[in-house]
Amino acid sequence: MTHGLRQPIAEHRPLLERDVELKAIDRAMAGLRDAADGVRRAPRGGLLAFTGEAGLGKTTLIAAARARAAALGFTVFSGKGGETEQGLAFRVVRQIMQPVLAAMSETERRDFLGSWYDIVGAALGLEATDTARMPDPTGVRDGLDWVMTRLTMMNAPVVLLLDDLHWADTESLDWLASFAPRVADLPLLTVVGYRPDELPPDATSFRTLVERHEQRPHKLSPLGAAAVARIIRDEVGEEAEDEFCGECWTVTGGSPFETVELAIRLREQHVRGTQDDLPVMRGLAAAVKGPGLIERLKRLGPSTVRFAWAGAVLGEPFSPEAAADLAVVGDAEAAEATEKLRACRILATTDEPAGDLEFVHPLIATTIYHDIPSGLRVGMHDAAAHAAQVVGADPTAAARHLLEVPCDGRPETVACLRAAAREYLRAGAPEAARRVLTRALREPPPAGDRAALLHELACSTFLIDPTATVSHLQEALKERGLDPELRASMVYRLTQALAHTDRLTEAATVAADEARRATNPRVRLRMQADHFVWSAFRTDEPDSSARSRRLARLAAKLTGRGLEERYILGLRAWDALVRGEPRRTALGYAGEALRGGMSWADENRGFEVPVAVALLFMYCDQPRRAEELFAEGMAECEHRGWRGSHLAQGRTLLGYIRYRRGCLPEAEKLVRAGLDTAERVEGAVPAQLFAIGILIQILLARGQTAEARRIADTYHYGDVVPNAVIFPDPRTVYAELLLAEGRLAQAARLLSDVGDWLQARDWHNPAWCPWQLGLASALARTDPGQAVRHAQDAVERARDFGAASAIGQALRVQAEVTGGQAALDLHTQAVDHLERSPAAYELARALVGHGAALVRCGRLQDAADRLYQGLEGAVHCGAAGLADRARRELSAAGLRPLPLRYAPTDMLTAQERRAAEMTALGHPPSVVVEDLRLTEQGVRHLLSSVYRKLGTDASGLSDALSRGPRHEP
């Protein structure tokens, strides 16, 4: 079964001097079989690339691959680039997938694509149901990956043939470059042909794919004299003289295309191949391409020439009717022209039912297109654009031609180009949208449309060139008489672009200026919110305290009636968190902000505030609630097709929440997935910084210090301090790595700088940034008094905030730097607080630390209990380094580790649920002890397990139980 485009092959002939390439095709196709020598195996896909100059036989090799695939019963999909269609986004992708989708009914198509329909529909040329949806390029590529994977599994094994990829559109090349490395696990062989010297400059990802693939590109060479002689004699006869054949080799340069075409023409002219035939041969060779081809075309008559020109302008494959209309010839003339061009091996009919036409070879199409007089070529493009608009075709079809037409100040041209840009943005092709909007701006547009057009152009460049977005919006804001809503959208997008280019100071200033000039109260409030957002995330904010006071005064007046008010309340909640205000204050404002809903996918507001509000619950010992908000927000982004930096950061921070809960292997998997996504997205540097820092923390918790160092060095983490606030704070994370490596002095200097910065901002919450705890550990040997003072200060700040996990972590460090008998009570307090939190890893650390302290004080029986519990917790958290430490402490005390007492699970036991329900209803511990017939310590352990499993502390217990996991019988 075959789908897609086929290269016209007039007749089959043996391929000479291509044994290596043909064997490579055969080996690759053998890998697609599900059995070898009667033994079942998993089919293995791959990539084959054939490169070389024009005419060296890439197309013929791909045709040979098609014939072999068909003979083996494989499914074939195919597509090819076109010189005049490079500007059509996803053109090659559509050639690959559209034939299969077109064979389905509308219902079948929607069932097949499911939730991906509105994300990839525009890219595939399908009718849209949600015209407002504008997915990002990463989301579209992910969707196309899913579609191609499913098509492959439905039609396996599959051979994908792609020719002339040097003329493919950028979007298709980018998709292929991201998808092809994954096909090793699919029964899919991809075979590509391209001219390496003619790949577009922005095809770096595709070039990297083919040049670094395990199968290097097969670079085709011209044929030798013997092969050329064989081709000539196959057509002319064995009597052809050696000198004649040698001259044929000279004039064709060993080009297979030119040699075959020459041989056919020699046969048609009944040339015998003697020395006397050399002048005729040279004349025929000259007519194969270049000026000779044009002379041959002109001899076919004016109407035939115009028909061929029309086909070259339309791009292939093209319908005879469309070419006839563009060439202004009648049906009879078109039919006659078609026959003449077929007879001269200029055109061939495709295998498609519509009977479309295409050129026998790309060289022919290129030569004819460039021969059209420039003025006439422009006029034909203009006429082709008009014809596309008249029939109501996709505006991108007309826009492709309009890009070749000089600017003339026509409003209808601007309207068509803007419509095409909207289609491209809906298809996830911002570069194509920028191309047509830039052309529309040069037309130029009517004065009243200029600002809106600049805004559209700025939006198209936001994901690919935020610096250009800044320039376009600054120009747009100078226009007079702007609509207030449009102006507000422009200013917001401008602040976003400034922030994405690490110019947060300018972003905050622009928002503040706009807030002062706004007359509409709602717009003013929105600009104030934007000002507070970018100010809060500046590392160089000059007066953080003053901004916090203004924010607090404004938030106190708001009720959360509109989205603008809710954003202000969300910012107030976050500010309360980082400043270390009581957590009930932060949670109160967060609850008000969420009461009316906060979208993660609002294009005009961003997701910084919703993300901050969600994370606040994690710092407040309610990570389960944070996870729920992240799940909702990420689902919203995925539904919109936003799978780039939004999804990268979402996955990363969800991994951070799992890390804080102590689920280290799961956290590492999520963060690595987030980092992988960020690396696929152009300009996603902030998302990378989040992911790298969190990954280093996770690796350190798992005892993988060497791997953490490798990650830090690979990404030069710690070398540059970003201008935006990143959490966890990069310098603090890097100091943690230095501490793990024993580089205490370096860590102390770095953490002192962090402390000075945070103190100047009045950000005192150790739950958000535990710099003092790290500094205390770094100074414990060289300046124990100062270390204790830092730890005590951190404990006081943690108590002011009120989260049990923060208090317990600070107490553990205070105990460690205090040492001796005095530390035992601190250790006990640390464990007590952490048992009331969902922080499983921190609890395990505290238990092991307490057990080690008890060993040193000679209390082995008490130490054993703590160390066994700590070991069990460390193993279940995936903290191998901590588990090893627990085993060493046990061994040093002469104790042997016991088997783990329970398997890790998120389900509550019947006893745990009963203890949780009674506690949530407000029953005192003594009542719970009596009801369950346990000791106070037993109930405490039950509730500690509940908090870890449900991801909350006692204050969120009732809500968590209503949505929590079922209990075990």
mmCIF file with all atom_site columns, N, CA and C in Angstrom, residues 800-845:
data_model
loop_
_atom_site.group_PDB
_atom_site.id
_atom_site.type_symbol
_atom_site.label_atom_id
_atom_site.label_alt_id
_atom_site.label_comp_id
_atom_site.label_asym_id
_atom_site.label_entity_id
_atom_site.label_seq_id
_atom_site.pdbx_PDB_ins_code
_atom_site.Cartn_x
_atom_site.Cartn_y
_atom_site.Cartn_z
_atom_site.occupancy
_atom_site.B_iso_or_equiv
_atom_site.pdbx_formal_charge
_atom_site.auth_seq_id
_atom_site.auth_comp_id
_atom_site.auth_asym_id
_atom_site.auth_atom_id
_atom_site.pdbx_PDB_model_num
ATOM 1   N N  . ASP A 1 800 ? 8.245  31.495 62.960 1.00 0.00 ? 800 ASP A N  1
ATOM 2   C CA . ASP A 1 800 ? 7.384  32.616 62.584 1.00 0.00 ? 800 ASP A CA 1
ATOM 3   C C  . ASP A 1 800 ? 6.509  32.250 61.397 1.00 0.00 ? 800 ASP A C  1
ATOM 4   N N  . PHE A 1 801 ? 7.070  31.493 60.456 1.00 0.00 ? 801 PHE A N  1
ATOM 5   C CA . PHE A 1 801 ? 6.293  31.071 59.279 1.00 0.00 ? 801 PHE A CA 1
ATOM 6   C C  . PHE A 1 801 ? 5.291  29.995 59.659 1.00 0.00 ? 801 PHE A C  1
ATOM 7   N N  . GLY A 1 802 ? 5.728  28.988 60.397 1.00 0.00 ? 802 GLY A N  1
ATOM 8   C CA . GLY A 1 802 ? 4.800  28.023 60.965 1.00 0.00 ? 802 GLY A CA 1
ATOM 9   C C  . GLY A 1 802 ? 4.651  26.711 60.250 1.00 0.00 ? 802 GLY A C  1
ATOM 10  N N  . ALA A 1 803 ? 5.427  26.432 59.201 1.00 0.00 ? 803 ALA A N  1
ATOM 11  C CA . ALA A 1 803 ? 5.343  25.132 58.528 1.00 0.00 ? 803 ALA A CA 1
ATOM 12  C C  . ALA A 1 803 ? 6.207  24.123 59.274 1.00 0.00 ? 803 ALA A C  1
ATOM 13  N N  . ALA A 1 804 ? 5.635  22.997 59.617 1.00 0.00 ? 804 ALA A N  1
ATOM 14  C CA . ALA A 1 804 ? 6.354  22.006 60.421 1.00 0.00 ? 804 ALA A CA 1
ATOM 15  C C  . ALA A 1 804 ? 7.611  21.510 59.720 1.00 0.00 ? 804 ALA A C  1
ATOM 16  N N  . SER A 1 805 ? 7.552  21.351 58.390 1.00 0.00 ? 805 SER A N  1
ATOM 17  C CA . SER A 1 805 ? 8.729  20.855 57.679 1.00 0.00 ? 805 SER A CA 1
ATOM 18  C C  . SER A 1 805 ? 9.883  21.837 57.778 1.00 0.00 ? 805 SER A C  1
ATOM 19  N N  . ALA A 1 806 ? 9.597  23.137 57.666 1.00 0.00 ? 806 ALA A N  1
ATOM 20  C CA . ALA A 1 806 ? 10.652 24.147 57.758 1.00 0.00 ? 806 ALA A CA 1
ATOM 21  C C  . ALA A 1 806 ? 11.237 24.189 59.165 1.00 0.00 ? 806 ALA A C  1
ATOM 22  N N  . ILE A 1 807 ? 10.371 24.096 60.171 1.00 0.00 ? 807 ILE A N  1
ATOM 23  C CA . ILE A 1 807 ? 10.852 24.118 61.560 1.00 0.00 ? 807 ILE A CA 1
ATOM 24  C C  . ILE A 1 807 ? 11.711 22.887 61.827 1.00 0.00 ? 807 ILE A C  1
ATOM 25  N N  . GLY A 1 808 ? 11.229 21.720 61.407 1.00 0.00 ? 808 GLY A N  1
ATOM 26  C CA . GLY A 1 808 ? 11.973 20.483 61.640 1.00 0.00 ? 808 GLY A CA 1
ATOM 27  C C  . GLY A 1 808 ? 13.319 20.482 60.946 1.00 0.00 ? 808 GLY A C  1
ATOM 28  N N  . GLN A 1 809 ? 13.369 20.961 59.698 1.00 0.00 ? 809 GLN A N  1
ATOM 29  C CA . GLN A 1 809 ? 14.644 21.005 58.982 1.00 0.00 ? 809 GLN A CA 1
ATOM 30  C C  . GLN A 1 809 ? 15.628 21.937 59.679 1.00 0.00 ? 809 GLN A C  1
ATOM 31  N N  . ALA A 1 810 ? 15.140 23.108 60.117 1.00 0.00 ? 810 ALA A N  1
ATOM 32  C CA . ALA A 1 810 ? 16.018 24.065 60.806 1.00 0.00 ? 810 ALA A CA 1
ATOM 33  C C  . ALA A 1 810 ? 16.506 23.498 62.132 1.00 0.00 ? 810 ALA A C  1
ATOM 34  N N  . LEU A 1 811 ? 15.626 22.826 62.868 1.00 0.00 ? 811 LEU A N  1
ATOM 35  C CA . LEU A 1 811 ? 16.025 22.226 64.143 1.00 0.00 ? 811 LEU A CA 1
ATOM 36  C C  . LEU A 1 811 ? 17.069 21.136 63.932 1.00 0.00 ? 811 LEU A C  1
ATOM 37  N N  . ARG A 1 812 ? 16.930 20.356 62.859 1.00 0.00 ? 812 ARG A N  1
ATOM 38  C CA . ARG A 1 812 ? 17.919 19.307 62.594 1.00 0.00 ? 812 ARG A CA 1
ATOM 39  C C  . ARG A 1 812 ? 19.300 19.917 62.392 1.00 0.00 ? 812 ARG A C  1
ATOM 40  N N  . VAL A 1 813 ? 19.369 20.993 61.594 1.00 0.00 ? 813 VAL A N  1
ATOM 41  C CA . VAL A 1 813 ? 20.667 21.622 61.359 1.00 0.00 ? 813 VAL A CA 1
ATOM 42  C C  . VAL A 1 813 ? 21.199 22.250 62.646 1.00 0.00 ? 813 VAL A C  1
ATOM 43  N N  . GLN A 1 814 ? 20.312 22.869 63.437 1.00 0.00 ? 814 GLN A N  1
ATOM 44  C CA . GLN A 1 814 ? 20.754 23.445 64.710 1.00 0.00 ? 814 GLN A CA 1
ATOM 45  C C  . GLN A 1 814 ? 21.338 22.349 65.611 1.00 0.00 ? 814 GLN A C  1
ATOM 46  N N  . ALA A 1 815 ? 20.676 21.204 65.623 1.00 0.00 ? 815 ALA A N  1
ATOM 47  C CA . ALA A 1 815 ? 21.188 20.093 66.440 1.00 0.00 ? 815 ALA A CA 1
ATOM 48  C C  . ALA A 1 815 ? 22.560 19.650 65.951 1.00 0.00 ? 815 ALA A C  1
ATOM 49  N N  . GLU A 1 816 ? 22.737 19.562 64.634 1.00 0.00 ? 816 GLU A N  1
ATOM 50  C CA . GLU A 1 816 ? 24.002 19.074 64.075 1.00 0.00 ? 816 GLU A CA 1
ATOM 51  C C  . GLU A 1 816 ? 25.150 20.027 64.364 1.00 0.00 ? 816 GLU A C  1
ATOM 52  N N  . VAL A 1 817 ? 24.895 21.354 64.311 1.00 0.00 ? 817 VAL A N  1
ATOM 53  C CA . VAL A 1 817 ? 25.992 22.302 64.550 1.00 0.00 ? 817 VAL A CA 1
ATOM 54  C C  . VAL A 1 817 ? 26.206 22.544 66.044 1.00 0.00 ? 817 VAL A C  1
ATOM 55  N N  . THR A 1 818 ? 25.196 22.187 66.857 1.00 0.00 ? 818 THR A N  1
ATOM 56  C CA . THR A 1 818 ? 25.340 22.340 68.313 1.00 0.00 ? 818 THR A CA 1
ATOM 57  C C  . THR A 1 818 ? 26.149 21.182 68.888 1.00 0.00 ? 818 THR A C  1
ATOM 58  N N  . GLY A 1 819 ? 25.744 19.955 68.545 1.00 0.00 ? 819 GLY A N  1
ATOM 59  C CA . GLY A 1 819 ? 26.485 18.774 68.966 1.00 0.00 ? 819 GLY A CA 1
ATOM 60  C C  . GLY A 1 819 ? 26.364 18.472 70.452 1.00 0.00 ? 819 GLY A C  1
ATOM 61  N N  . GLY A 1 820 ? 26.908 17.313 70.830 1.00 0.00 ? 820 GLY A N  1
ATOM 62  C CA . GLY A 1 820 ? 26.944 16.914 72.229 1.00 0.00 ? 820 GLY A CA 1
ATOM 63  C C  . GLY A 1 820 ? 25.569 16.594 72.791 1.00 0.00 ? 820 GLY A C  1
ATOM 64  N N  . GLN A 1 821 ? 25.505 16.497 74.120 1.00 0.00 ? 821 GLN A N  1
ATOM 65  C CA . GLN A 1 821 ? 24.261 16.149 74.809 1.00 0.00 ? 821 GLN A CA 1
ATOM 66  C C  . GLN A 1 821 ? 23.180 17.183 74.562 1.00 0.00 ? 821 GLN A C  1
ATOM 67  N N  . ALA A 1 822 ? 23.570 18.459 74.402 1.00 0.00 ? 822 ALA A N  1
ATOM 68  C CA . ALA A 1 822 ? 22.587 19.524 74.199 1.00 0.00 ? 822 ALA A CA 1
ATOM 69  C C  . ALA A 1 822 ? 21.823 19.365 72.895 1.00 0.00 ? 822 ALA A C  1
ATOM 70  N N  . ALA A 1 823 ? 22.396 18.638 71.957 1.00 0.00 ? 823 ALA A N  1
ATOM 71  C CA . ALA A 1 823 ? 21.754 18.504 70.653 1.00 0.00 ? 823 ALA A CA 1
ATOM 72  C C  . ALA A 1 823 ? 20.618 17.488 70.656 1.00 0.00 ? 823 ALA A C  1
ATOM 73  N N  . LEU A 1 824 ? 20.590 16.591 71.651 1.00 0.00 ? 824 LEU A N  1
ATOM 74  C CA . LEU A 1 824 ? 19.601 15.515 71.609 1.00 0.00 ? 824 LEU A CA 1
ATOM 75  C C  . LEU A 1 824 ? 18.179 16.043 71.661 1.00 0.00 ? 824 LEU A C  1
ATOM 76  N N  . ASP A 1 825 ? 17.928 17.022 72.504 1.00 0.00 ? 825 ASP A N  1
ATOM 77  C CA . ASP A 1 825 ? 16.586 17.585 72.577 1.00 0.00 ? 825 ASP A CA 1
ATOM 78  C C  . ASP A 1 825 ? 16.206 18.251 71.266 1.00 0.00 ? 825 ASP A C  1
ATOM 79  N N  . LEU A 1 826 ? 17.170 18.924 70.652 1.00 0.00 ? 826 LEU A N  1
ATOM 80  C CA . LEU A 1 826 ? 16.898 19.559 69.357 1.00 0.00 ? 826 LEU A CA 1
ATOM 81  C C  . LEU A 1 826 ? 16.569 18.509 68.299 1.00 0.00 ? 826 LEU A C  1
ATOM 82  N N  . HIS A 1 827 ? 17.311 17.407 68.312 1.00 0.00 ? 827 HIS A N  1
ATOM 83  C CA . HIS A 1 827 ? 17.006 16.312 67.385 1.00 0.00 ? 827 HIS A CA 1
ATOM 84  C C  . HIS A 1 827 ? 15.589 15.782 67.612 1.00 0.00 ? 827 HIS A C  1
ATOM 85  N N  . THR A 1 828 ? 15.233 15.600 68.875 1.00 0.00 ? 828 THR A N  1
ATOM 86  C CA . THR A 1 828 ? 13.886 15.102 69.191 1.00 0.00 ? 828 THR A CA 1
ATOM 87  C C  . THR A 1 828 ? 12.822 16.055 68.667 1.00 0.00 ? 828 THR A C  1
ATOM 88  N N  . GLN A 1 829 ? 13.043 17.347 68.887 1.00 0.00 ? 829 GLN A N  1
ATOM 89  C CA . GLN A 1 829 ? 12.085 18.336 68.397 1.00 0.00 ? 829 GLN A CA 1
ATOM 90  C C  . GLN A 1 829 ? 12.003 18.303 66.861 1.00 0.00 ? 829 GLN A C  1
ATOM 91  N N  . ALA A 1 830 ? 13.143 18.150 66.215 1.00 0.00 ? 830 ALA A N  1
ATOM 92  C CA . ALA A 1 830 ? 13.155 18.115 64.749 1.00 0.00 ? 830 ALA A CA 1
ATOM 93  C C  . ALA A 1 830 ? 12.310 16.957 64.236 1.00 0.00 ? 830 ALA A C  1
ATOM 94  N N  . VAL A 1 831 ? 12.524 15.770 64.824 1.00 0.00 ? 831 VAL A N  1
ATOM 95  C CA . VAL A 1 831 ? 11.746 14.607 64.395 1.00 0.00 ? 831 VAL A CA 1
ATOM 96  C C  . VAL A 1 831 ? 10.260 14.833 64.675 1.00 0.00 ? 831 VAL A C  1
ATOM 97  N N  . ASP A 1 832 ? 9.946  15.382 65.849 1.00 0.00 ? 832 ASP A N  1
ATOM 98  C CA . ASP A 1 832 ? 8.552  15.619 66.219 1.00 0.00 ? 832 ASP A CA 1
ATOM 99  C C  . ASP A 1 832 ? 7.862  16.522 65.193 1.00 0.00 ? 832 ASP A C  1
ATOM 100 N N  . HIS A 1 833 ? 8.515  17.596 64.803 1.00 0.00 ? 833 HIS A N  1
ATOM 101 C CA . HIS A 1 833 ? 7.906  18.501 63.825 1.00 0.00 ? 833 HIS A CA 1
ATOM 102 C C  . HIS A 1 833 ? 7.792  17.840 62.450 1.00 0.00 ? 833 HIS A C  1
ATOM 103 N N  . LEU A 1 834 ? 8.820  17.136 62.031 1.00 0.00 ? 834 LEU A N  1
ATOM 104 C CA . LEU A 1 834 ? 8.794  16.531 60.706 1.00 0.00 ? 834 LEU A CA 1
ATOM 105 C C  . LEU A 1 834 ? 7.791  15.392 60.617 1.00 0.00 ? 834 LEU A C  1
ATOM 106 N N  . GLU A 1 835 ? 7.524  14.735 61.742 1.00 0.00 ? 835 GLU A N  1
ATOM 107 C CA . GLU A 1 835 ? 6.476  13.708 61.735 1.00 0.00 ? 835 GLU A CA 1
ATOM 108 C C  . GLU A 1 835 ? 5.098  14.329 61.512 1.00 0.00 ? 835 GLU A C  1
ATOM 109 N N  . ARG A 1 836 ? 4.963  15.615 61.745 1.00 0.00 ? 836 ARG A N  1
ATOM 110 C CA . ARG A 1 836 ? 3.687  16.310 61.517 1.00 0.00 ? 836 ARG A CA 1
ATOM 111 C C  . ARG A 1 836 ? 3.646  16.970 60.136 1.00 0.00 ? 836 ARG A C  1
ATOM 112 N N  . SER A 1 837 ? 4.590  16.624 59.298 1.00 0.00 ? 837 SER A N  1
ATOM 113 C CA . SER A 1 837 ? 4.663  17.204 57.960 1.00 0.00 ? 837 SER A CA 1
ATOM 114 C C  . SER A 1 837 ? 4.654  16.096 56.914 1.00 0.00 ? 837 SER A C  1
ATOM 115 N N  . PRO A 1 838 ? 4.477  16.469 55.620 1.00 0.00 ? 838 PRO A N  1
ATOM 116 C CA . PRO A 1 838 ? 4.536  15.456 54.555 1.00 0.00 ? 838 PRO A CA 1
ATOM 117 C C  . PRO A 1 838 ? 5.939  15.280 53.977 1.00 0.00 ? 838 PRO A C  1
ATOM 118 N N  . ALA A 1 839 ? 6.967  15.840 54.638 1.00 0.00 ? 839 ALA A N  1
ATOM 119 C CA . ALA A 1 839 ? 8.327  15.836 54.099 1.00 0.00 ? 839 ALA A CA 1
ATOM 120 C C  . ALA A 1 839 ? 9.051  14.547 54.472 1.00 0.00 ? 839 ALA A C  1
ATOM 121 N N  . ALA A 1 840 ? 8.856  13.509 53.692 1.00 0.00 ? 840 ALA A N  1
ATOM 122 C CA . ALA A 1 840 ? 9.379  12.186 54.045 1.00 0.00 ? 840 ALA A CA 1
ATOM 123 C C  . ALA A 1 840 ? 10.902 12.143 54.041 1.00 0.00 ? 840 ALA A C  1
ATOM 124 N N  . TYR A 1 841 ? 11.532 12.769 53.065 1.00 0.00 ? 841 TYR A N  1
ATOM 125 C CA . TYR A 1 841 ? 12.993 12.725 53.005 1.00 0.00 ? 841 TYR A CA 1
ATOM 126 C C  . TYR A 1 841 ? 13.605 13.480 54.175 1.00 0.00 ? 841 TYR A C  1
ATOM 127 N N  . GLU A 1 842 ? 13.073 14.668 54.486 1.00 0.00 ? 842 GLU A N  1
ATOM 128 C CA . GLU A 1 842 ? 13.604 15.428 55.619 1.00 0.00 ? 842 GLU A CA 1
ATOM 129 C C  . GLU A 1 842 ? 13.404 14.671 56.926 1.00 0.00 ? 842 GLU A C  1
ATOM 130 N N  . LEU A 1 843 ? 12.279 13.964 57.051 1.00 0.00 ? 843 LEU A N  1
ATOM 131 C CA . LEU A 1 843 ? 12.059 13.153 58.247 1.00 0.00 ? 843 LEU A CA 1
ATOM 132 C C  . LEU A 1 843 ? 13.108 12.052 58.340 1.00 0.00 ? 843 LEU A C  1
ATOM 133 N N  . ALA A 1 844 ? 13.385 11.396 57.218 1.00 0.00 ? 844 ALA A N  1
ATOM 134 C CA . ALA A 1 844 ? 14.403 10.334 57.228 1.00 0.00 ? 844 ALA A CA 1
ATOM 135 C C  . ALA A 1 844 ? 15.768 10.907 57.632 1.00 0.00 ? 844 ALA A C  1
ATOM 136 N N  . ARG A 1 845 ? 16.109 12.075 57.120 1.00 0.00 ? 845 ARG A N  1
ATOM 137 C CA . ARG A 1 845 ? 17.380 12.711 57.494 1.00 0.00 ? 845 ARG A CA 1
ATOM 138 C C  . ARG A 1 845 ? 17.422 12.990 59.008 1.00 0.00 ? 845 ARG A C  1
#
